[in-house]
XYZ file of C-alpha atoms in Angstrom:
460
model
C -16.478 -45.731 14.764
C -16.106 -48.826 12.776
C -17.119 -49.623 9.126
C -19.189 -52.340 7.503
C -21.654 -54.343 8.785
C -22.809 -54.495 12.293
C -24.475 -57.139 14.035
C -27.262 -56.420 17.004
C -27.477 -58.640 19.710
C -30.211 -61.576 17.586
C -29.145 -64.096 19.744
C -28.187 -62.353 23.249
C -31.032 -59.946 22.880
C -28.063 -57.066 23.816
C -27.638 -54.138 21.486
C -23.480 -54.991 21.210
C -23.265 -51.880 18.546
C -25.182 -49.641 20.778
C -22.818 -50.870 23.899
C -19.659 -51.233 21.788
C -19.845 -47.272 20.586
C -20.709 -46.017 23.935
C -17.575 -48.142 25.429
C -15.760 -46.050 22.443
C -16.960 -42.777 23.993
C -15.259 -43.283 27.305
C -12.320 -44.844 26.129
C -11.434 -42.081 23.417
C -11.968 -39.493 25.800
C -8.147 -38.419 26.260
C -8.280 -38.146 22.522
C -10.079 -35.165 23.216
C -8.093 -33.995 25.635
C -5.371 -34.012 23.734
C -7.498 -32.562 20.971
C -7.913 -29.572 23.318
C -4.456 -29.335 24.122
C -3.096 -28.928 20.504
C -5.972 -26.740 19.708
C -4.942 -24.194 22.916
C -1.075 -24.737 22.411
C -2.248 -23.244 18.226
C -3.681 -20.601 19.575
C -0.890 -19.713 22.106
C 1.403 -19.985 19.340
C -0.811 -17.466 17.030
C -0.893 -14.581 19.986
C 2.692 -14.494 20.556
C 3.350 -14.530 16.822
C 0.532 -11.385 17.122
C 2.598 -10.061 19.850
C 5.982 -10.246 17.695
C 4.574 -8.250 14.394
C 2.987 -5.583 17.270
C 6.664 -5.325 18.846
C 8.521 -5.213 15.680
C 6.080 -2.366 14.334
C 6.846 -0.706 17.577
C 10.626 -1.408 16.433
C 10.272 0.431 13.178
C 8.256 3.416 14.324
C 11.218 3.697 17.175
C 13.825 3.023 14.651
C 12.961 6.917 12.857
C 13.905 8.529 15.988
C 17.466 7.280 15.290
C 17.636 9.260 12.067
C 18.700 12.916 11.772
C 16.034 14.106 9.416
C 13.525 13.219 11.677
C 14.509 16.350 14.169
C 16.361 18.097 11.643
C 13.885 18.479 8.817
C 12.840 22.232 7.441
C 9.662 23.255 6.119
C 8.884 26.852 4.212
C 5.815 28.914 4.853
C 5.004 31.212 2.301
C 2.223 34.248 2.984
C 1.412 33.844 -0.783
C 1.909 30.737 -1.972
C -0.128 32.153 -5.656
C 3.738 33.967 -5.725
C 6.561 32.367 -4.545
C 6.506 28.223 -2.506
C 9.576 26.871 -1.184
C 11.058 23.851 0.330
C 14.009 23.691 2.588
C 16.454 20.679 3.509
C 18.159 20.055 6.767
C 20.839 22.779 6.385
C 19.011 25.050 5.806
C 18.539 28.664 8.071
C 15.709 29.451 9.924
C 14.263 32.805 9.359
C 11.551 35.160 7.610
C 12.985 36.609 4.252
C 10.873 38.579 1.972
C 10.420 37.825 -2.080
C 10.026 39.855 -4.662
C 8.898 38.258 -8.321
C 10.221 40.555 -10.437
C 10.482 38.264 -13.456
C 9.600 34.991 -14.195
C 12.429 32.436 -16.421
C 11.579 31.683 -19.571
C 11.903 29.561 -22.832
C 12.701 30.617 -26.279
C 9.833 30.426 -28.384
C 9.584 30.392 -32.160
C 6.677 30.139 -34.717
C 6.614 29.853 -38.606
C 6.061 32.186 -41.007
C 2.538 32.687 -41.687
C 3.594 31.911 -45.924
C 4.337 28.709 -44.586
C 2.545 25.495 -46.277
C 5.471 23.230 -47.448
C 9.438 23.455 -47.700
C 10.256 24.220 -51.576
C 13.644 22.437 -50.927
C 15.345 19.482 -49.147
C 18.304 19.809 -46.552
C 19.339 19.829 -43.186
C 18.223 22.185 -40.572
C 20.124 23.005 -37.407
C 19.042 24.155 -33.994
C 21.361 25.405 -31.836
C 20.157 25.087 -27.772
C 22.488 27.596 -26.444
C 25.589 25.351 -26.615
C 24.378 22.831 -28.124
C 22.892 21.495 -31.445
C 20.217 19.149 -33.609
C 20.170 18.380 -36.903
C 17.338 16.947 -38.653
C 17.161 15.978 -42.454
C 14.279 17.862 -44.014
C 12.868 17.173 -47.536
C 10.998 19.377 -50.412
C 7.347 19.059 -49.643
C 7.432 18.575 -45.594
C 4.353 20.581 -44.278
C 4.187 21.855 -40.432
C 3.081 18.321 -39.188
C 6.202 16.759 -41.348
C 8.886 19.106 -39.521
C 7.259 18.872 -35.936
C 7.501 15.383 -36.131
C 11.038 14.750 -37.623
C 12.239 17.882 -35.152
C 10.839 15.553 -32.075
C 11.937 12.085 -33.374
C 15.548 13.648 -33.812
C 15.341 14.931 -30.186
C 14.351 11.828 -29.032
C 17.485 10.027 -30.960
C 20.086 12.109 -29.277
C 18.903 11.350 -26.229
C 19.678 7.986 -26.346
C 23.526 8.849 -26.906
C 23.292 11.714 -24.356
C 21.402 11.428 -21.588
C 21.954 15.054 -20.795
C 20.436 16.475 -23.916
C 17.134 18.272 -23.591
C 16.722 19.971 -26.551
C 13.644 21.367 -27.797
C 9.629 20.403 -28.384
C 8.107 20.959 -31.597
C 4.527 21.471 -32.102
C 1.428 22.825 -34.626
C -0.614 25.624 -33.448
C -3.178 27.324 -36.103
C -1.034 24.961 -38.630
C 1.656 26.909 -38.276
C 4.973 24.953 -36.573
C 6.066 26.257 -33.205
C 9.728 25.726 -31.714
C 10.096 26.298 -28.177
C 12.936 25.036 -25.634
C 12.786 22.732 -22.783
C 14.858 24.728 -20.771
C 14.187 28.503 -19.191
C 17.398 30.718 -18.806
C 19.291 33.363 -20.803
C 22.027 30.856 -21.813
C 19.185 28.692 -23.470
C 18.531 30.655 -26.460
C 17.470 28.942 -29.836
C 19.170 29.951 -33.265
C 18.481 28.115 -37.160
C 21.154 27.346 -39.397
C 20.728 25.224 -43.093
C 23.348 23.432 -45.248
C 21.307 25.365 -47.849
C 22.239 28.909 -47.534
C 19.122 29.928 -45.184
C 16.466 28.584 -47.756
C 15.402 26.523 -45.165
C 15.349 28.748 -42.021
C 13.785 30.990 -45.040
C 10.798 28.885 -45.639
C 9.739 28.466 -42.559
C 10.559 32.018 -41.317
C 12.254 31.245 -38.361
C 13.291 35.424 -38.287
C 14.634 36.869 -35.232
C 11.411 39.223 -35.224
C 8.322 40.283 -33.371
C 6.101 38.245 -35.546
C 8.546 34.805 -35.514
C 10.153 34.845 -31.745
C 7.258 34.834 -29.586
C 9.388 34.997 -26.708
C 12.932 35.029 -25.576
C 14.706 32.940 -23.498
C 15.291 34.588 -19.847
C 16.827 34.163 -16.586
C 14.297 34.485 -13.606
C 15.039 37.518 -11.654
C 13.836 37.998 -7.552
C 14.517 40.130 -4.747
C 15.549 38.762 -1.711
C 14.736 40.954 1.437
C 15.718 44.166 -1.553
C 18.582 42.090 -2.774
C 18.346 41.294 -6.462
C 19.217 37.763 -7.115
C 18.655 35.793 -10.487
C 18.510 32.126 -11.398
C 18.424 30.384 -14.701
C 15.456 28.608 -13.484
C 11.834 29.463 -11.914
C 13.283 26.656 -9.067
C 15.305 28.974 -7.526
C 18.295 27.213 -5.170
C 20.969 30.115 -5.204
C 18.949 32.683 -3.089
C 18.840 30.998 0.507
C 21.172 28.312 1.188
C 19.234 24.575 1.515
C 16.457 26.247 -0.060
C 14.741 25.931 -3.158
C 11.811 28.429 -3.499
C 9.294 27.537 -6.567
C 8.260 30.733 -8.800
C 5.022 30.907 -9.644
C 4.106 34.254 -10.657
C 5.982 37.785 -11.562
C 4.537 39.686 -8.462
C 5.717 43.715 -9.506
C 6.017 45.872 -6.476
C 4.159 42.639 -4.629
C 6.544 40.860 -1.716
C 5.572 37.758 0.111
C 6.829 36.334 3.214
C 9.236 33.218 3.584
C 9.998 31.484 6.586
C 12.402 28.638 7.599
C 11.207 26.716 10.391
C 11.591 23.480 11.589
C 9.267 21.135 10.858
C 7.793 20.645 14.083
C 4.942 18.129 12.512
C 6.921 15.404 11.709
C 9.062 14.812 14.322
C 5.585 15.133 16.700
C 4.521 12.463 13.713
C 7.152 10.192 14.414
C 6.838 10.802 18.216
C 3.330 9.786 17.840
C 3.916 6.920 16.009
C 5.681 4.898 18.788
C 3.354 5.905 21.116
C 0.520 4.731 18.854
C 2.592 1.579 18.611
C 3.330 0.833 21.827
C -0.137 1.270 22.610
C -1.611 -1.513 20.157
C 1.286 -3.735 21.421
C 0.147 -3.071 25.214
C -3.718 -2.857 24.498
C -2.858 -6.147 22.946
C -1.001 -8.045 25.675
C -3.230 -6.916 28.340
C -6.573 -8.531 26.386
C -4.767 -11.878 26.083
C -3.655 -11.759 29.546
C -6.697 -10.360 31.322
C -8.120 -13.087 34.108
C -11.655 -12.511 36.015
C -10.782 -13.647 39.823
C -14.365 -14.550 40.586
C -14.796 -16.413 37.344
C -11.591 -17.497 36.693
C -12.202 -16.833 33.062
C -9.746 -14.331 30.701
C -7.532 -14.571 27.984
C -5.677 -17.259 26.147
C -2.058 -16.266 27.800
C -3.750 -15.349 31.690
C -1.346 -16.451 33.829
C 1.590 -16.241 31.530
C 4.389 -14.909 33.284
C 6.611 -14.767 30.153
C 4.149 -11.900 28.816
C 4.230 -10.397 32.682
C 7.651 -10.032 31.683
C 7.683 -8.650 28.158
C 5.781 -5.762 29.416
C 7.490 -5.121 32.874
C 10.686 -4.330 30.548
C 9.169 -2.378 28.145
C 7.749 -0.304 31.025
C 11.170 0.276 33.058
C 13.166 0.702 29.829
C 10.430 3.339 28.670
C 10.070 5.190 32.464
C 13.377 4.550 33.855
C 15.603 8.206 33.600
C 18.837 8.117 31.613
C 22.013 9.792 32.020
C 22.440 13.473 30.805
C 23.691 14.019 27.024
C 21.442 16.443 26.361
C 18.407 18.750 27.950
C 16.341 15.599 28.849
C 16.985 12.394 31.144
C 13.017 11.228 31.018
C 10.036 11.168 28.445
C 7.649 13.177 30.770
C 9.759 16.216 30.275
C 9.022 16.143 26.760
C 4.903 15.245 27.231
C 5.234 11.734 27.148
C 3.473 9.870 30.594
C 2.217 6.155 31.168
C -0.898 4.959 32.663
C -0.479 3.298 36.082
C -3.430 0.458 35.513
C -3.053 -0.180 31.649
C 0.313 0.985 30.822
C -0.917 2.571 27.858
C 1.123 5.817 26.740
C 0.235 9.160 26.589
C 1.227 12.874 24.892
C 1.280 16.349 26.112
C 1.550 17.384 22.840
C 1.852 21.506 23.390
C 4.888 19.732 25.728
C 6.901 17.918 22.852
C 6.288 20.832 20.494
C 8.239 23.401 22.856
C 10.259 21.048 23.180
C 11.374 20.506 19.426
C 10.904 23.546 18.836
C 13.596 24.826 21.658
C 16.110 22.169 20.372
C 15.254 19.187 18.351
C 18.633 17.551 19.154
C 18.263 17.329 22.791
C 15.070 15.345 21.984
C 16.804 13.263 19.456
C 19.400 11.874 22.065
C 17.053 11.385 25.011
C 15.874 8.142 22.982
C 19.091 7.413 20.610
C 22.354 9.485 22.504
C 24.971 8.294 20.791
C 27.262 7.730 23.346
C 27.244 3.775 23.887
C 28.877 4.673 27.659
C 25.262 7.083 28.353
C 22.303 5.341 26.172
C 19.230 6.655 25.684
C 15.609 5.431 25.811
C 15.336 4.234 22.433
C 18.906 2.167 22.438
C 18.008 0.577 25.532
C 14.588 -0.596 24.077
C 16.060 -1.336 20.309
C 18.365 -3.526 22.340
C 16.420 -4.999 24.725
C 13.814 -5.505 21.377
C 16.286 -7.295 19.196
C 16.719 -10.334 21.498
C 13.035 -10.805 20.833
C 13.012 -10.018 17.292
C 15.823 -11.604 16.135
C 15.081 -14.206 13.504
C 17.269 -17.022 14.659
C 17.878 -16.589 18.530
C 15.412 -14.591 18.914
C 12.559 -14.875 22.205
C 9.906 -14.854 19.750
C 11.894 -17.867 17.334
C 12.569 -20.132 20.160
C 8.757 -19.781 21.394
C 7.684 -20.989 17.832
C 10.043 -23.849 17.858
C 8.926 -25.146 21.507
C 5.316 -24.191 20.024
C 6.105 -26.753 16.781
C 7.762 -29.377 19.021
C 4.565 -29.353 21.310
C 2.248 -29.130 18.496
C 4.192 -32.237 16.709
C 4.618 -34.442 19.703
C 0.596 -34.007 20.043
C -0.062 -34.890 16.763
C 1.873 -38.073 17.008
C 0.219 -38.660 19.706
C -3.125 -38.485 18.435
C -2.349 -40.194 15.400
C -1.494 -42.991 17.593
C -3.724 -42.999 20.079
C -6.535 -42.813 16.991
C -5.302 -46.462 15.351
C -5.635 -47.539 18.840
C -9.192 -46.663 19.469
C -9.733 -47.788 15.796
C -7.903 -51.529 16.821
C -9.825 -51.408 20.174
C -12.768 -50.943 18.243
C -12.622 -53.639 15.517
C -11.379 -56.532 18.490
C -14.407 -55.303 20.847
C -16.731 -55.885 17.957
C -15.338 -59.600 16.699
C -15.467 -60.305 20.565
C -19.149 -59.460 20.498
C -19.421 -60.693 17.087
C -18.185 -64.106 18.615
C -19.866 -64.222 21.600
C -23.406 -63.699 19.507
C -21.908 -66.910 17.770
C -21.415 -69.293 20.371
C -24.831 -67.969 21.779
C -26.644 -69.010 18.726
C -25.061 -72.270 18.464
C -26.166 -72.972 22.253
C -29.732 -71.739 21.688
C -29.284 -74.226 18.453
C -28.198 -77.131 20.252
C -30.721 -76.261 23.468
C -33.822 -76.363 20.669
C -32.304 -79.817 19.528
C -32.294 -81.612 23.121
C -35.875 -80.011 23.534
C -36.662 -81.372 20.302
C -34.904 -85.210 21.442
C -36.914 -85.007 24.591
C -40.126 -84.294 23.514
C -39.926 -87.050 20.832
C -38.909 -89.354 23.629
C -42.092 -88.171 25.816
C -44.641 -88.355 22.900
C -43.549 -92.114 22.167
C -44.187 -93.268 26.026
């Protein structure tokens, strides 16, 4: 459409702006095509990007099955978890043990000396941590609030130089000052020394006694199926190898039940997760390629035979039998079964779970076998996969650069075509715009003559 002023037809009696933008109309009407085009090649472009994040996230959930601790992982099952909880790594033994609490590992704990308000002297105060030690600078006057927080802000300084350190927490409870260590086990036992001949360790009362050592440092101790075994912690890792069963309670004459299993839940986890995957990826396809015969109507990539083709691999790669490295040469022997109209995937999952639990590693290499000469499921489709994924050569890379290039040319295109229609515009309007002219100066010239001749009449 043009801009400024317009001129209707005064002299012809034609409507030129009227006739001028319907002229427009017709002739801009490949704009729109073209208009159309770029629009449906954008939208082309935005489904197979869709389609690239679905088959990656297929990719990833496929890529767990290549790892060990997804078939290898253990999990503990305790009868009484208010006694004893465990957790197991891939090493460790299946089996059912049973635990007996029989003591629980524990800190040293001091208090002060009820008589104590203030330290009568200044000095420095030792704490030995079995083998190691803390001194802290003390001064005539310091109350229970004044050595709790010198005792912590020393702790806290040689842990800067060692790393390792854990040393020992110092509180006020019933304003008296309460020393306790940070770590359970015999060998962590707390003793006080002074540079002032036990004036200090005096004054507060830190007595090996009833009243002063609250409680003394211990090693846990447990029964194993009647077999005593003892740990320096209540995280006990020396009792059942690649286990580490968590104390919770001393449990007397009380046994619970321990077993090692494998952790049949994840791996059906991860199982499920590429089937989940796969599903949203094929859901997905089949929506954008769907076409209605009678009304020729469907999605934005019907027809496309590049999609066809996508999904006729991922089918054969996914149904097609492998050779034998293991117990398994196809996914319906472990519960795992296609749909014959959709595609869509399916799980038996009492199937897979006999199947784990059986042997997890003949599942493992039915999709990743590691034998390059006999590959499995998954290496055929993580191969297959990466020429699509790939960021540089990649299907999916070379469909967004032919995508650009379309969607580029277009744009030229219509950037062209546009100054144009806006040139075709602005010469049909002077050409009107002169015609209206010349008409006016005829109709001028025509009321002249008539003029001239009826002068010449009147004077006869």
């Amino acid at each position: 459409m043009s801009n400024g002023i317009s001129f209707t037809g005064l002299s012809s009696g034609l409507d030129w702006n009227s006739l001028v933008n319907q002229l427009m109309e017709i002739e801009r009407l490949p704009l729109q095509r073209m208009e159309t085009q770029r629009s449906n090649y954008s939208s082309e472009k935005s489904i197979w990007q869709q389609i690239n994040t679905k088959l990656s996230a297929f990719d990833t959930a496929l890529a767990d099955l290549k790892l060990d601790a997804t078939f290898n992982s253990k999990k503990v099952i305790s009868s009484k978890e208010e006694i004893v909880k465990g957790t197991a790594d891939s090493t460790a033994v299946n089996g059912k043990y049973t635990v007996e609490v029989v003591s629980m590992a524990k800190v040293d704990r001091y208090v002060s000396d009820t008589t104590f308000t203030t330290l009568g002297s200044s000095g420095n105060l030792t704490i030995n941590v079995g083998a190691e030690s803390l001194s802290i600078s003390l001064a005539a006057g310091d109350d229970a609030n004044a050595v709790a927080t010198k005792i912590n802000q020393a702790v806290s300084n040689k842990k800067i130089s060692d790393t390792t350190f854990k040393g020992v927490t110092a509180t006020v409870v019933g304003g008296r000052l309460m020393i306790e260590g940070v770590n359970t086990g015999a060998a962590n036992t707390l003793s006080f020394t002074d540079d002032q001949g036990g004036v200090l360790v005096g004054d507060l009362g830190f007595y090996d006694s009833a009243a002063n050592r609250l409680q003394t440092a211990a090693d846990s101790h447990i029964k194993v199926n009647g077999l005593d075994v003892y740990s320096d912690s209540n995280e006990v890792k020396n009792a059942l190898s690649g286990v580490t069963l968590t104390l919770v309670k001393q449990s007397l004459g009380e046994t619970a039940t321990i077993e090692v299993k494998n952790d049949v839940e994840k791996t059906t986890a991860a199982v499920q997760k590429i089937i989940d995957t796969y599903n949203d990826l094929i859901n997905y396809i089949n929506d954008q390629t769907k076409l209605d015969k009678d009304s020729k109507t469907g999605g934005t990539l019907k027809g496309d035979t590049s999609a066809k083709r996508l999904m006729d691999r991922l089918r054969f790669d996914l149904h097609n039998s492998v050779a034998k490295v293991g117990a398994y040469t196809d996914l319906s022997q472990i519960g795992i079964k296609s749909s014959d109209k959709t595609g869509v995937l399916t799980l038996d999952t009492s199937k897979l779970t006999a199947a784990i639990e059986k042997n997890p590693t003949d599942v493992k290499v039915l999709f990743f076998s590691g034998d390059t000469t006999k590959p499995g499921v998954g290496d055929k489709l993580d191969k297959f996969i990466d020429s699509y994924v790939k960021a540089e050569s990649g299907v999916f890379a070379q469909k967004d650069k032919n995508y650009d290039s379309i969607i580029k040319d277009l744009d030229k295109q219509i950037e062209s075509f546009e100054a144009r229609m806006e040139l075709r515009e602005k010469n049909l309007r002077a050409q009107y715009l002169a015609m209206e002219t010349a008409l006016a100066q005829l109709n001028s010239q025509g009321n002249w003559l008539a003029g001239q001749l009826a002068g010449l009449t009147a004077q006869k």
